[in-house]
Amino acid sequence: MSNDTRPPSDDVLKLAAEKARRYVRNVYDRRVSPSEASLAALGELSEAFPSSPCDPCGVIEKLDQIGSEATMATTGGRYFGFVIGGTVPAAIAANWLAAAWNQNAALRVMSPIAAELEERVLRWVCEALELPLDCSGGLVTCATMANFTALVTARQALLARAGWDVAADGMFGAPPIEVVVGAEVHASILKALSLAGFGRKRVTMVEADGQGRLRADKLPRLSERSIVCIQAGNVNTGAFDRAGEICQAARDQGAWVHVDGAFGLWARISRKYDHLTQGIDQADSWATDAHKWPNVGYDSGVVLVRNGEALRASMGIAAAYLEPGLRREPMHHAPESSRRSRGVELWAALKSLGRSGLCALIERTCAHAQQFAEALRKRGFDVLNDVVINQVLVSFGRPEVTREVIRRVQEDGTCWCGGTVWQGKTAMRISVSSWATTETDVECSLEAILRIAGECHAL
Ligand SMILES: *Cc1c(COP(=O)(O)O)cnc(C)c1O
């Protein structure tokens, strides 16, 4: 198979690997946010569409020269914004290999390895998180899509029970479904509800407590046409809704329970958090992210559904040329058809960590969060949440002072923390989600935060 016109690719792959290796080596020591100069250099990208080809090595040189410096160092140890995982070494390396493979993970006939890995990792996730081993699932981009997939499935299953075929007849004129959420529901659930035709406002919102937990005692009467959305890990506080109690009530009344466990669900790997996750396996569907706490790299969302037939009924499609085989077909379990084989990195990360490695990662990041909270409290700052897992909310006093501290922390570059308003109080969020964070990272980040708080006369 010779092709005289095919350009050689070995040089550019070597170059990219070299640049990536240098990036990974340096990321632990560099400033977290990009410098002013590296942001200014982004201007060099504004050129008209090139009229002629460029040597691939030149392309990679340029990308590294302008791009690497302008990244946010989220794979280092001192990024604590949003809930962003780093990426374990096996996942980065597997991603390189997967890029070379460039498999379409839609159907087994398109990629036996992608289909096989997907099946393996879905099973592993159920084993790791002690969810029903016979549930079905799909790999999607993110928790928003996982929530969407689960809610669309719930909608279709509940309406089917009521004698309505939503896939064929749509939502207009369908029997109403009541969607119940907590007052501190994640915005992605509301977005998923709007995409699914429920409308983000047509929900029954149940009061939440001071940690953001849906108050189970305030649940309305449910029915076979209710969907209850609960949370495993509030994005601000890390709090868990009382799954056991809520699932029991829902089950007794025939309702569907969906768990948004974007990051918190992974706490279930550790016996230390059993009191938080108890009863979560009684739900009907679960959404989580592998790119958050398990450090699998972007993008990697997972949806799991107890009733696999219901998932396939809502996500399956038929066309003569698609030739579905006898085995599980990836595309019949998710909204997308053609897509990358995200099972590759998920498999590599879970294989490299194993149960004890994943458990250690979860427990270590929680311990780091405790370390942050204790030091901040000791200095007299108000930690607004019960630090039950890896999330810390801290106020530096008046809202404008807290905002100024956040701005300066981000600019300083030692670490990166974002802001939020938690039940009326302006706070800085510290989310410890990376495998790469060390105690030294926590110490020098604390030093920077406390120094800046002092400069802002926060106390
Ligand atoms: C992060 C998060 C989401 C959304 O996750 P994406 O991967 O960004 O779609 C949803 N719910 C909770 C609780 C989250 O923390």
Short mmCIF file of N, CA, C and O in Angstrom, two decimals, residues 154-155 157-159 161-162 175-180 198 204 219-229 246-258 284:
data_model
loop_
_atom_site.label_atom_id
_atom_site.label_comp_id
_atom_site.label_asym_id
_atom_site.label_seq_id
_atom_site.Cartn_x
_atom_site.Cartn_y
_atom_site.Cartn_z
N ALA A 154 -36.99 8.87 30.92
CA ALA A 154 -38.03 8.82 31.96
C ALA A 154 -39.37 9.28 31.38
O ALA A 154 -40.41 8.66 31.58
N ARG A 155 -39.30 10.38 30.63
CA ARG A 155 -40.48 10.95 30.00
C ARG A 155 -41.17 9.92 29.11
O ARG A 155 -42.38 9.69 29.20
N ALA A 157 -40.80 6.65 29.08
CA ALA A 157 -41.26 5.45 29.80
C ALA A 157 -42.55 5.74 30.57
O ALA A 157 -43.49 4.94 30.56
N LEU A 158 -42.62 6.89 31.24
CA LEU A 158 -43.82 7.21 32.02
C LEU A 158 -45.02 7.45 31.11
O LEU A 158 -46.14 7.03 31.41
N LEU A 159 -44.77 8.12 29.98
CA LEU A 159 -45.88 8.36 29.05
C LEU A 159 -46.34 7.06 28.38
O LEU A 159 -47.53 6.89 28.12
N ARG A 161 -46.41 4.19 29.76
CA ARG A 161 -47.28 3.56 30.76
C ARG A 161 -48.68 4.16 30.73
O ARG A 161 -49.67 3.50 31.03
N ALA A 162 -48.74 5.46 30.39
CA ALA A 162 -50.04 6.14 30.33
C ALA A 162 -50.69 5.97 28.96
O ALA A 162 -51.68 6.62 28.65
N PRO A 175 -50.38 13.38 28.13
CA PRO A 175 -50.80 13.52 29.53
C PRO A 175 -49.68 14.25 30.30
O PRO A 175 -48.50 14.03 30.02
N PRO A 176 -50.04 15.12 31.21
CA PRO A 176 -49.00 15.88 31.91
C PRO A 176 -48.14 15.00 32.81
O PRO A 176 -48.60 14.00 33.36
N ILE A 177 -46.87 15.40 32.90
CA ILE A 177 -45.94 14.74 33.81
C ILE A 177 -45.46 15.80 34.79
O ILE A 177 -45.13 16.92 34.38
N GLU A 178 -45.43 15.44 36.05
CA GLU A 178 -44.94 16.41 37.03
C GLU A 178 -43.47 16.15 37.29
O GLU A 178 -43.07 15.02 37.57
N VAL A 179 -42.67 17.21 37.18
CA VAL A 179 -41.25 17.09 37.47
C VAL A 179 -40.95 17.80 38.78
O VAL A 179 -41.29 18.98 38.94
N VAL A 180 -40.35 17.07 39.70
CA VAL A 180 -40.05 17.63 41.01
C VAL A 180 -38.55 17.81 41.15
O VAL A 180 -37.78 16.89 40.89
N PHE A 198 -40.27 19.85 28.62
CA PHE A 198 -41.01 20.04 29.87
C PHE A 198 -41.15 21.53 30.19
O PHE A 198 -42.08 21.95 30.86
N THR A 204 -42.11 21.44 39.86
CA THR A 204 -42.47 21.66 41.26
C THR A 204 -41.17 21.78 42.02
O THR A 204 -40.36 20.83 42.02
N LEU A 219 -41.67 16.89 50.20
CA LEU A 219 -42.00 16.31 48.89
C LEU A 219 -43.51 16.34 48.68
O LEU A 219 -44.27 16.01 49.60
N PRO A 220 -43.96 16.70 47.48
CA PRO A 220 -45.40 16.65 47.24
C PRO A 220 -45.85 15.20 47.05
O PRO A 220 -45.02 14.29 46.97
N ARG A 221 -47.15 15.00 46.96
CA ARG A 221 -47.68 13.69 46.60
C ARG A 221 -47.18 13.34 45.21
O ARG A 221 -47.20 14.17 44.32
N LEU A 222 -46.71 12.12 45.03
CA LEU A 222 -46.18 11.72 43.73
C LEU A 222 -47.13 10.73 43.09
O LEU A 222 -48.07 10.26 43.71
N SER A 223 -46.87 10.41 41.82
CA SER A 223 -47.70 9.42 41.13
C SER A 223 -46.86 8.70 40.09
O SER A 223 -45.66 8.96 39.97
N GLU A 224 -47.50 7.84 39.31
CA GLU A 224 -46.78 7.15 38.22
C GLU A 224 -46.41 8.11 37.10
O GLU A 224 -45.77 7.71 36.14
N ARG A 225 -46.86 9.34 37.23
CA ARG A 225 -46.47 10.32 36.21
C ARG A 225 -45.63 11.43 36.83
O ARG A 225 -45.70 12.59 36.41
N SER A 226 -44.80 11.07 37.82
CA SER A 226 -43.88 12.05 38.43
C SER A 226 -42.44 11.62 38.19
O SER A 226 -42.11 10.43 38.23
N ILE A 227 -41.61 12.63 37.94
CA ILE A 227 -40.16 12.41 37.89
C ILE A 227 -39.56 13.27 39.00
O ILE A 227 -39.82 14.47 39.04
N VAL A 228 -38.80 12.64 39.88
CA VAL A 228 -38.14 13.39 40.95
C VAL A 228 -36.65 13.45 40.64
O VAL A 228 -36.01 12.41 40.46
N CYS A 229 -36.12 14.68 40.55
CA CYS A 229 -34.68 14.83 40.28
C CYS A 229 -33.96 15.13 41.58
O CYS A 229 -34.24 16.15 42.22
N ILE A 246 -35.96 9.42 49.83
CA ILE A 246 -36.71 9.93 48.67
C ILE A 246 -37.06 8.80 47.71
O ILE A 246 -38.19 8.71 47.21
N CYS A 247 -36.09 7.91 47.46
CA CYS A 247 -36.36 6.80 46.54
C CYS A 247 -37.46 5.90 47.09
O CYS A 247 -38.30 5.41 46.32
N GLN A 248 -37.46 5.69 48.39
CA GLN A 248 -38.49 4.85 48.99
C GLN A 248 -39.87 5.45 48.76
O GLN A 248 -40.80 4.78 48.29
N ALA A 249 -39.99 6.76 49.06
CA ALA A 249 -41.27 7.45 48.89
C ALA A 249 -41.71 7.40 47.42
O ALA A 249 -42.88 7.15 47.11
N ALA A 250 -40.75 7.64 46.53
CA ALA A 250 -41.07 7.68 45.10
C ALA A 250 -41.51 6.31 44.62
O ALA A 250 -42.48 6.18 43.86
N ARG A 251 -40.80 5.31 45.06
CA ARG A 251 -41.10 3.94 44.65
C ARG A 251 -42.50 3.52 45.07
O ARG A 251 -43.26 2.95 44.30
N ASP A 252 -42.83 3.86 46.32
CA ASP A 252 -44.15 3.51 46.84
C ASP A 252 -45.26 4.13 46.00
O ASP A 252 -46.37 3.60 45.93
N GLN A 253 -44.96 5.27 45.37
CA GLN A 253 -45.99 5.97 44.61
C GLN A 253 -45.82 5.82 43.10
O GLN A 253 -46.52 6.46 42.32
N GLY A 254 -44.86 5.00 42.69
CA GLY A 254 -44.69 4.70 41.26
C GLY A 254 -43.93 5.74 40.47
O GLY A 254 -43.95 5.73 39.23
N ALA A 255 -43.26 6.67 41.17
CA ALA A 255 -42.55 7.74 40.45
C ALA A 255 -41.16 7.30 40.03
O ALA A 255 -40.63 6.31 40.51
N TRP A 256 -40.57 8.06 39.12
CA TRP A 256 -39.22 7.81 38.60
C TRP A 256 -38.27 8.74 39.33
O TRP A 256 -38.51 9.94 39.41
N VAL A 257 -37.16 8.22 39.84
CA VAL A 257 -36.16 9.07 40.48
C VAL A 257 -34.91 9.14 39.61
O VAL A 257 -34.34 8.10 39.23
N HIS A 258 -34.52 10.35 39.29
CA HIS A 258 -33.27 10.55 38.55
C HIS A 258 -32.25 11.23 39.46
O HIS A 258 -32.56 12.20 40.15
N ASP A 284 -33.85 5.30 39.55
CA ASP A 284 -34.14 4.72 38.23
C ASP A 284 -33.11 5.11 37.17
O ASP A 284 -32.94 4.41 36.18
#
